[in-house]
PDB file of C-alpha atoms in Angstrom:
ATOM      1  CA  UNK H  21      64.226 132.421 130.667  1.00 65.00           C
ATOM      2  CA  UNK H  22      64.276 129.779 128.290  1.00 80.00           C
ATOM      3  CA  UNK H  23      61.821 127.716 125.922  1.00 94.00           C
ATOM      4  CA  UNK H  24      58.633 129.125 125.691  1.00 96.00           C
ATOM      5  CA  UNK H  25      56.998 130.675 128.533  1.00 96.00           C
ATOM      6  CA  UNK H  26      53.524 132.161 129.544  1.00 97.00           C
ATOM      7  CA  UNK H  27      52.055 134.301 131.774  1.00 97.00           C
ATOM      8  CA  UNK H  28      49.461 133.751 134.171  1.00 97.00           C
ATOM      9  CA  UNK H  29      49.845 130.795 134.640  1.00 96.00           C
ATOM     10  CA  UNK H  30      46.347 130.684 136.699  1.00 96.00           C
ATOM     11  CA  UNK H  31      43.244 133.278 135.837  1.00 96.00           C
ATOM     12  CA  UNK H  32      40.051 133.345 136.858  1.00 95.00           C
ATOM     13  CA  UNK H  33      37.619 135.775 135.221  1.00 92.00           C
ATOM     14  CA  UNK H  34      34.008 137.089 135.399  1.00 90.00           C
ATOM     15  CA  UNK H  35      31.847 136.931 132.037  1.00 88.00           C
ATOM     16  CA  UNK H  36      32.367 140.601 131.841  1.00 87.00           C
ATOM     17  CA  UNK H  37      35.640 141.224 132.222  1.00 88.00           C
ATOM     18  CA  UNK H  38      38.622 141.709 129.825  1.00 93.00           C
ATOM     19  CA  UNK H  39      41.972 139.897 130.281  1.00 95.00           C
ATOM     20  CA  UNK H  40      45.438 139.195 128.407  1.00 97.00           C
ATOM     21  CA  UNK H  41      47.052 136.341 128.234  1.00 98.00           C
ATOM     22  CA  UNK H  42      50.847 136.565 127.044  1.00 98.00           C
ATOM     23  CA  UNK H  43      53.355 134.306 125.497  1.00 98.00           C
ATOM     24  CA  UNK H  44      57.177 134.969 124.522  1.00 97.00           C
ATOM     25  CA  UNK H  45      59.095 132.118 122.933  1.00 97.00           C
ATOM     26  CA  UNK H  46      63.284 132.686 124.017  1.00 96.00           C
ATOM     27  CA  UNK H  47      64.193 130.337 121.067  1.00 94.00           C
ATOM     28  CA  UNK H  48      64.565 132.487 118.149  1.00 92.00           C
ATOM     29  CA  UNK H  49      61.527 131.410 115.719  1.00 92.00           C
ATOM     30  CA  UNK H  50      59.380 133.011 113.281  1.00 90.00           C
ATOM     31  CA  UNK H  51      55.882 131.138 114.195  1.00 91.00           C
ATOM     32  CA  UNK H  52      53.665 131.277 116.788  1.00 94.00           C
ATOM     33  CA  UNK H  53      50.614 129.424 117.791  1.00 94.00           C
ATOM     34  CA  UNK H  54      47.372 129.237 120.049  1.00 96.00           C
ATOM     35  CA  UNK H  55      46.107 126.341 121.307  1.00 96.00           C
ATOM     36  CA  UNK H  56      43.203 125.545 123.442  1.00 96.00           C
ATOM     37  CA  UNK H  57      42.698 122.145 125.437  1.00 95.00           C
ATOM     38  CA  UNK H  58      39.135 121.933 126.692  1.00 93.00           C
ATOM     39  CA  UNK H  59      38.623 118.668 128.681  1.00 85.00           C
ATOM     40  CA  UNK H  60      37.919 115.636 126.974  1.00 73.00           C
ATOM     41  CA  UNK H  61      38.916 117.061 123.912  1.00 80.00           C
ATOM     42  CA  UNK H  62      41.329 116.936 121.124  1.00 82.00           C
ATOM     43  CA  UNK H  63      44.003 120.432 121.355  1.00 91.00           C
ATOM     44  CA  UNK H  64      42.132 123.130 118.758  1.00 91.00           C
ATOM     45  CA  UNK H  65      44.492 124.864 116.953  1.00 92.00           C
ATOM     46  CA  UNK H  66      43.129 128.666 117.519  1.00 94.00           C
ATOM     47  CA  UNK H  67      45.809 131.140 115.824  1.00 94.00           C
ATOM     48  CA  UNK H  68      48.877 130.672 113.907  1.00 91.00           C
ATOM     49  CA  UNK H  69      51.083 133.496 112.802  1.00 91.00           C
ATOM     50  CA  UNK H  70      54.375 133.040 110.695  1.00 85.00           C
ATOM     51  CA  UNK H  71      56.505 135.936 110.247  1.00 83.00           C
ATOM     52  CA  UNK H  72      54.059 138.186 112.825  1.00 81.00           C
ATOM     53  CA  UNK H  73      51.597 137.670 110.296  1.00 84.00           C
ATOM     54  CA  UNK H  74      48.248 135.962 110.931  1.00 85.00           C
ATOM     55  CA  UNK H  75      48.012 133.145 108.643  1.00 83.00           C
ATOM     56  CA  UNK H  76      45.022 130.912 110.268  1.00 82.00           C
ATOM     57  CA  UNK H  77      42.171 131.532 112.191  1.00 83.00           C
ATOM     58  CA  UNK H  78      40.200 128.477 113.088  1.00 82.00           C
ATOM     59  CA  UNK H  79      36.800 129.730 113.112  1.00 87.00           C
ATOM     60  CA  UNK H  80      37.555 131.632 116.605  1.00 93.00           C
ATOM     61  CA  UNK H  81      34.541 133.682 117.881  1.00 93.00           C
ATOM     62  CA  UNK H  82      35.904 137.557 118.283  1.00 93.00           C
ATOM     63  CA  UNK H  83      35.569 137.637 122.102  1.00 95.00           C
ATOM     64  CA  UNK H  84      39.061 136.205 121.446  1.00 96.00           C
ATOM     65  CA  UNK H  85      41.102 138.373 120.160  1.00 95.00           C
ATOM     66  CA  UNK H  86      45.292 137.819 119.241  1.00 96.00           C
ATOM     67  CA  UNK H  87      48.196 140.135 118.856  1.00 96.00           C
ATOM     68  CA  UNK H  88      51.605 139.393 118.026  1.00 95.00           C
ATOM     69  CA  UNK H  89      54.088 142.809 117.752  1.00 94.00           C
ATOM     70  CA  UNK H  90      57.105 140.623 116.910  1.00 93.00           C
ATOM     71  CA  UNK H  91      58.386 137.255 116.205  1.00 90.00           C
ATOM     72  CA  UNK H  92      58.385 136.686 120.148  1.00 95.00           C
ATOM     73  CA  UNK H  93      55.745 137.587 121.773  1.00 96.00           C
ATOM     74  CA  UNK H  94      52.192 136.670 120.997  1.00 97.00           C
ATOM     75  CA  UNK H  95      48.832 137.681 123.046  1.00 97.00           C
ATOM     76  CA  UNK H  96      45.413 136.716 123.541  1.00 98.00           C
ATOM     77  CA  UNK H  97      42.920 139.509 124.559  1.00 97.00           C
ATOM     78  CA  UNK H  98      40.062 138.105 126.276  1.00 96.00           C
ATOM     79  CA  UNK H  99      36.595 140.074 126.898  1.00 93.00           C
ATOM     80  CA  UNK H 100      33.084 139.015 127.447  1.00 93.00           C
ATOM     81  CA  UNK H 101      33.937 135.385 127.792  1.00 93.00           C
ATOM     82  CA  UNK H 102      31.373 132.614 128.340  1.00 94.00           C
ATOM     83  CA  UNK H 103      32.062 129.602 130.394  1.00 93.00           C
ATOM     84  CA  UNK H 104      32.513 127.389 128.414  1.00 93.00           C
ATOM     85  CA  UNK H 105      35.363 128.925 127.194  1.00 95.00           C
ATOM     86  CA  UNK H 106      37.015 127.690 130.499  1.00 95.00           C
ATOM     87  CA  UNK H 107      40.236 125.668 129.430  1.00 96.00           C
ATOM     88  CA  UNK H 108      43.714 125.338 129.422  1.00 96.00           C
ATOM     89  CA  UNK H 109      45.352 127.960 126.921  1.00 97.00           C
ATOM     90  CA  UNK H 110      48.459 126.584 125.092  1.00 97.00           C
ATOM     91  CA  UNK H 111      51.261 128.405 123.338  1.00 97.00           C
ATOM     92  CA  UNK H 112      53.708 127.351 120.685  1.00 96.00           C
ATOM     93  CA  UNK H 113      56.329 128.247 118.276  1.00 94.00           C
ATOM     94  CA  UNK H 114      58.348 126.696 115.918  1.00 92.00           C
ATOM     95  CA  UNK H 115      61.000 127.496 113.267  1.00 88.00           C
ATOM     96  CA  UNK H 116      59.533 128.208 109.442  1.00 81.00           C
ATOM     97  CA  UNK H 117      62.138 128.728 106.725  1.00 71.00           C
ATOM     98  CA  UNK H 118      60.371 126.490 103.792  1.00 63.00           C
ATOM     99  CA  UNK H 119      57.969 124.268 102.829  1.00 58.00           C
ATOM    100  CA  UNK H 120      57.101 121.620 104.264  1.00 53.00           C
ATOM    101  CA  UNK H 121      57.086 123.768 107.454  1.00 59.00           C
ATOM    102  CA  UNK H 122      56.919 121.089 109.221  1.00 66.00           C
ATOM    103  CA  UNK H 123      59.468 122.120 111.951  1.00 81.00           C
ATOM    104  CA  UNK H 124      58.946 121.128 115.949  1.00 90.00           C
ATOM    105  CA  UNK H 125      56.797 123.203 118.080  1.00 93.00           C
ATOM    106  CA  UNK H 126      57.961 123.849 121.093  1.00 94.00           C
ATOM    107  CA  UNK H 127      55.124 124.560 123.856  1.00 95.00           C
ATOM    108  CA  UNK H 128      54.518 126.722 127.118  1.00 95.00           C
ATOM    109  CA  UNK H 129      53.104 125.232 130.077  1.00 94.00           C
ATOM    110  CA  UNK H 130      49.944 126.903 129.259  1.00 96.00           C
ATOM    111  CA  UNK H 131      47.143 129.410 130.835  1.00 97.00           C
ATOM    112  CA  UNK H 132      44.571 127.647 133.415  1.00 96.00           C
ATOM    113  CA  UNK H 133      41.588 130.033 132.595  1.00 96.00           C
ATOM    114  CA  UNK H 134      38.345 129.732 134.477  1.00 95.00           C
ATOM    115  CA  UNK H 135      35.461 131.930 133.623  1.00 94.00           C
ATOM    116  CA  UNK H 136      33.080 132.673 136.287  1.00 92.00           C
TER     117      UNK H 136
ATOM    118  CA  UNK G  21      42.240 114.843 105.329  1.00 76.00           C
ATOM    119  CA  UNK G  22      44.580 114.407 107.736  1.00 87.00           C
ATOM    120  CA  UNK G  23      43.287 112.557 111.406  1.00 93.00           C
ATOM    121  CA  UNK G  24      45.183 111.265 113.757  1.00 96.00           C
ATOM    122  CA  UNK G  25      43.241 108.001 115.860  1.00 97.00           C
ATOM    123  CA  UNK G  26      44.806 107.369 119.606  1.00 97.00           C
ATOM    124  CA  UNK G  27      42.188 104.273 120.206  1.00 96.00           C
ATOM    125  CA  UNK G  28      43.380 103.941 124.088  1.00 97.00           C
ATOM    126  CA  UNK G  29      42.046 106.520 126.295  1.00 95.00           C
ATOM    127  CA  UNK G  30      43.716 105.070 129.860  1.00 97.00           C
ATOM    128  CA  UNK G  31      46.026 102.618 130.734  1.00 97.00           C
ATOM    129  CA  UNK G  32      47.101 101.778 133.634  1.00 97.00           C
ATOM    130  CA  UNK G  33      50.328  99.409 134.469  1.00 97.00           C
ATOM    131  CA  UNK G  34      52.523  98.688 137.531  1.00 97.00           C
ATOM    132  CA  UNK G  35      55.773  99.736 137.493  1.00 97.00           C
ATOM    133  CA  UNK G  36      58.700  98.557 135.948  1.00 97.00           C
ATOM    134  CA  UNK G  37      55.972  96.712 133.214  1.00 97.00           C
ATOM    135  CA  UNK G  38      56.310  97.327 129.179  1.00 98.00           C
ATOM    136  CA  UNK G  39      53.461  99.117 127.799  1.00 98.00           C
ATOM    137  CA  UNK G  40      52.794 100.000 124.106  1.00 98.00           C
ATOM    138  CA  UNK G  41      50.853 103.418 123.043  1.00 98.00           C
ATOM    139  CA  UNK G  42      48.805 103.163 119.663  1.00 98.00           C
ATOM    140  CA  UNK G  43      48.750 105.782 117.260  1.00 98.00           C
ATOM    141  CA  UNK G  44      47.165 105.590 113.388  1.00 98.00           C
ATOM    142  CA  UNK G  45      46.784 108.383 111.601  1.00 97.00           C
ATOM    143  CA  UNK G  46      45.526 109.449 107.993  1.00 96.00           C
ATOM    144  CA  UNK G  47      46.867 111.348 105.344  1.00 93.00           C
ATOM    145  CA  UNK G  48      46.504 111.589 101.414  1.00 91.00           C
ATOM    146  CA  UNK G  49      50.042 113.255 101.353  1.00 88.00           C
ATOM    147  CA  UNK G  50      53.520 111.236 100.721  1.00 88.00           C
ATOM    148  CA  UNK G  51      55.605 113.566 102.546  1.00 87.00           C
ATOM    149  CA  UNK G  52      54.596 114.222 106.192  1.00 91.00           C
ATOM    150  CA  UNK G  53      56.022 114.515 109.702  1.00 91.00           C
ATOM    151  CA  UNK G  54      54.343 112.212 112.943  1.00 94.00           C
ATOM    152  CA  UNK G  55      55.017 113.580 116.357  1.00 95.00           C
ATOM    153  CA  UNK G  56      54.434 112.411 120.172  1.00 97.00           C
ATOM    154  CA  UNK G  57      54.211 114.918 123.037  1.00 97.00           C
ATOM    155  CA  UNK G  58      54.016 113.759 126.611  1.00 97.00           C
ATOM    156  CA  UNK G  59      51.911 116.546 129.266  1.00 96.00           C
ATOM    157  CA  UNK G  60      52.445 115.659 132.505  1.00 94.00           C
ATOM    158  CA  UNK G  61      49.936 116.904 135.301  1.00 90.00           C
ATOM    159  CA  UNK G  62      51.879 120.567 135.161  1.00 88.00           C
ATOM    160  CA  UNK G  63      49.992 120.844 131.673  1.00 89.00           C
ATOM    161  CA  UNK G  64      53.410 121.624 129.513  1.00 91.00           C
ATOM    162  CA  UNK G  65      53.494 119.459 126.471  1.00 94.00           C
ATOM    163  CA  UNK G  66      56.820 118.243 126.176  1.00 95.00           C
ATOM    164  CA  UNK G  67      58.482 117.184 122.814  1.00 95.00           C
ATOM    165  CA  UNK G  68      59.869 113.608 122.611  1.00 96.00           C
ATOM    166  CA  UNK G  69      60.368 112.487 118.512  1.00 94.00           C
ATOM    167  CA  UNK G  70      59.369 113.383 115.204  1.00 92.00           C
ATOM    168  CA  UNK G  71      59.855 111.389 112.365  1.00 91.00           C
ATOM    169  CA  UNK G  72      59.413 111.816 108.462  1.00 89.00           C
ATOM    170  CA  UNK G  73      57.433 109.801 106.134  1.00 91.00           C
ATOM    171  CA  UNK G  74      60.579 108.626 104.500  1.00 90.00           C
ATOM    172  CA  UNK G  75      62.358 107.725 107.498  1.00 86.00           C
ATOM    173  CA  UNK G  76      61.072 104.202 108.593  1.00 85.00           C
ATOM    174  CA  UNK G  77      63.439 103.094 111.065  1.00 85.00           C
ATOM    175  CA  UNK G  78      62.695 102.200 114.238  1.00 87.00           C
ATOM    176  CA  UNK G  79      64.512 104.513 116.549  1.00 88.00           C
ATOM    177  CA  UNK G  80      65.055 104.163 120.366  1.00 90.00           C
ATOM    178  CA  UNK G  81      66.080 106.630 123.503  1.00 91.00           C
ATOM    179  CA  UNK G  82      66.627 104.949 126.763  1.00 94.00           C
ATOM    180  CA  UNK G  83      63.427 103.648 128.245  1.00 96.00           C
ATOM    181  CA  UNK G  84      61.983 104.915 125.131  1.00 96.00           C
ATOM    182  CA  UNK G  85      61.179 103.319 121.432  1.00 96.00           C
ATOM    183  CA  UNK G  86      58.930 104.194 118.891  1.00 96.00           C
ATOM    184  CA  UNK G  87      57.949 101.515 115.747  1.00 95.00           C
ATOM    185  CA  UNK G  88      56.569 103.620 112.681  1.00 95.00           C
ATOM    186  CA  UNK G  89      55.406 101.174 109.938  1.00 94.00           C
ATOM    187  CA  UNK G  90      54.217 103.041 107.169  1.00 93.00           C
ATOM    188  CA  UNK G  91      52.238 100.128 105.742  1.00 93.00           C
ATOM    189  CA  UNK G  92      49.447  99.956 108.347  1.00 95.00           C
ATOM    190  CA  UNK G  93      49.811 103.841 109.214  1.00 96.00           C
ATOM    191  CA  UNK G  94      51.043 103.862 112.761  1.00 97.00           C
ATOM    192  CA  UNK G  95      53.577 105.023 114.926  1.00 97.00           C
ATOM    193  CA  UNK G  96      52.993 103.385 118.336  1.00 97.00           C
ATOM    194  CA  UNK G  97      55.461 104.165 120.990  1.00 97.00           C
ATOM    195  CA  UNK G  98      56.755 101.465 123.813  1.00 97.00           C
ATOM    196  CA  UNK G  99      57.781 102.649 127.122  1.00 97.00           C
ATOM    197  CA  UNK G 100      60.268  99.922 128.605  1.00 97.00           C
ATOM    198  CA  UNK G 101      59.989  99.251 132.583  1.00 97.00           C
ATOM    199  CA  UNK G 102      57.753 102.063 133.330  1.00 97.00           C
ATOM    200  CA  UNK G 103      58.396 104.374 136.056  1.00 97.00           C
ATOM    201  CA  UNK G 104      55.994 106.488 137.992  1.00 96.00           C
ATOM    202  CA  UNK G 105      57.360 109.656 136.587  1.00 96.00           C
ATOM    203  CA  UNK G 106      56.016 108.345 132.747  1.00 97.00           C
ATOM    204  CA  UNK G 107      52.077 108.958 133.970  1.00 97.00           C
ATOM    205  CA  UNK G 108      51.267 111.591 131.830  1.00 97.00           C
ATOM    206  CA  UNK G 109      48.963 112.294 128.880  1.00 96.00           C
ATOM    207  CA  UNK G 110      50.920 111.211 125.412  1.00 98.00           C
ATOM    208  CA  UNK G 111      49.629 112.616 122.623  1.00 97.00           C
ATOM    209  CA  UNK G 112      50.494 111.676 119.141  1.00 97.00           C
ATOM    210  CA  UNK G 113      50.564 114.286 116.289  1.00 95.00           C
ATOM    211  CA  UNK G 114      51.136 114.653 112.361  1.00 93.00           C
ATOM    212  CA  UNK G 115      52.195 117.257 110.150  1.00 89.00           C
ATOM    213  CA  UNK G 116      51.610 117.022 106.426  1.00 79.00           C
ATOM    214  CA  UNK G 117      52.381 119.565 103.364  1.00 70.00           C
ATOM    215  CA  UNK G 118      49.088 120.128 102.842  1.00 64.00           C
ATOM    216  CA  UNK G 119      48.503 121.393 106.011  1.00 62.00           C
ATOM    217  CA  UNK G 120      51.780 123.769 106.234  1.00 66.00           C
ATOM    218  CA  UNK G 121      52.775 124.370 110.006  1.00 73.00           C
ATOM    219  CA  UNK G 122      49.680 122.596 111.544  1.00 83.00           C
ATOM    220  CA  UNK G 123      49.612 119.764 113.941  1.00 89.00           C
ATOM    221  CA  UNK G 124      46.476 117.484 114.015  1.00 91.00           C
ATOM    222  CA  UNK G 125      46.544 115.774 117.477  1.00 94.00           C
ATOM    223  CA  UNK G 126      44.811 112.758 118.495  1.00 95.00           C
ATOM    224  CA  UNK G 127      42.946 112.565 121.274  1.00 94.00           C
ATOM    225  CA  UNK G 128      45.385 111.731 124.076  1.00 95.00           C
ATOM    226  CA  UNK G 129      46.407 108.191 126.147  1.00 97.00           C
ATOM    227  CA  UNK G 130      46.415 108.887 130.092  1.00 96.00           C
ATOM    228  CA  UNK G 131      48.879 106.538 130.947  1.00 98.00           C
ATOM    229  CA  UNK G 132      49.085 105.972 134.686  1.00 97.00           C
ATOM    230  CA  UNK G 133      52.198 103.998 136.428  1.00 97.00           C
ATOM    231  CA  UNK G 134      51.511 102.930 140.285  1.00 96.00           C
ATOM    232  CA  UNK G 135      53.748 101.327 142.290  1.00 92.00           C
TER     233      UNK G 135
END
């Protein structure tokens, strides 16, 4: 595997339910990101964490919920989900030694989520 | 604050045509980064440049070519003879200091290239 990658790719879940969505970046960085991409709508950073620490939430409602164990992998739990949380589910990470971290992210092709 | 304006929603051009994608963005800080992603349909968003504030130089790869004039805050981006394969969603981004590691996106062009 290489680059970032995520997994499903597709989900489909009922208001009720609880679900995981999982990233791992292969490239060796120290930061990792959640985005989501509603339609018609400017990408909204959710998450960031440098150093498996969380450094920015964005005002995300707790039905979402992240988890990063190490410096590659990140997760989004998911439970009790309303519709309009529907969207596509991006995943980044990027290299972050000093200021101006400004490095590249790299992104995954992203989570299709649909909530019924 | 930092804001990032992509004025164009669509385009749409036949192949093989030029086409120029607008980006102005905003910041109060002197040091900052400016970024464009293409997502194709697959929903991926794929890295093509960034560029530093101090950097003005035009810079060009292949089809692609990307004019940042720091005077009127842009950093538009010109596809030469557009192919089919360049419809996509481009989406231009900036990094400043006072942000740390976050991008503020514009809202997206939807460029579409028909034979």
């Amino acid at each position: 595997e290489t680059g970032v990658t995520q997994t499903p790719r597709h989900l489909v879940m009922g208001m009720t339910n609880k679900k995981s969505l999982k990233c791992e970046q292969h490239l060796g960085h120290n930061a990792m990101y959640w985005y989501k991409q509603s339609a018609k709508k400017p990408l909204e950073l959710m998450f960031v964490y440098n150093f498996k620490e969380q450094t920015e939430n964005n005002s995300v409602p707790s039905r979402f919920s992240p988890e990063c164990p190490n410096s590659s992998h990140l997760f989004l739990h998911l439970h009790t989900l309303q519709p309009e949380d529907s969207a596509l589910y991006l995943c980044a990470s990027s290299q972050v030694n000093r200021p101006p971290y400004t490095d590249t992210q790299y992104f995954g092709p992203g989570t299709r989520l649909t909530v019924l | 604050a930092q804001k990032v304006t992509q004025a164009q929603t669509e385009i749409s051009v036949v192949e093989k045509e030029d086409v120029t994608l607008d980006c102005v963005y905003e910041t109060r800080d002197t040091t900052y980064y400016l970024f464009w992603y293409k997502q194709p349909p697959s929903g991926e968003l794929v890295f093509l440049i960034r560029r530093n504030s101090f950097d003005e130089q035009n810079e060009i790869s292949g089809r692609y070519s990307w004019n940042f004039q720091k005077s009127t805050s842009s950093f538009n981006f010109t596809i030469t003879a557009s192919q089919v394969v360049d419809s996509a969603v481009y989406f231009c981004a900036l990094s400043d200091t006072g942000g740390g590691n976050k991008l503020t996106f514009g809202t997206g062009t939807q460029l579409k290239v028909e034979l």
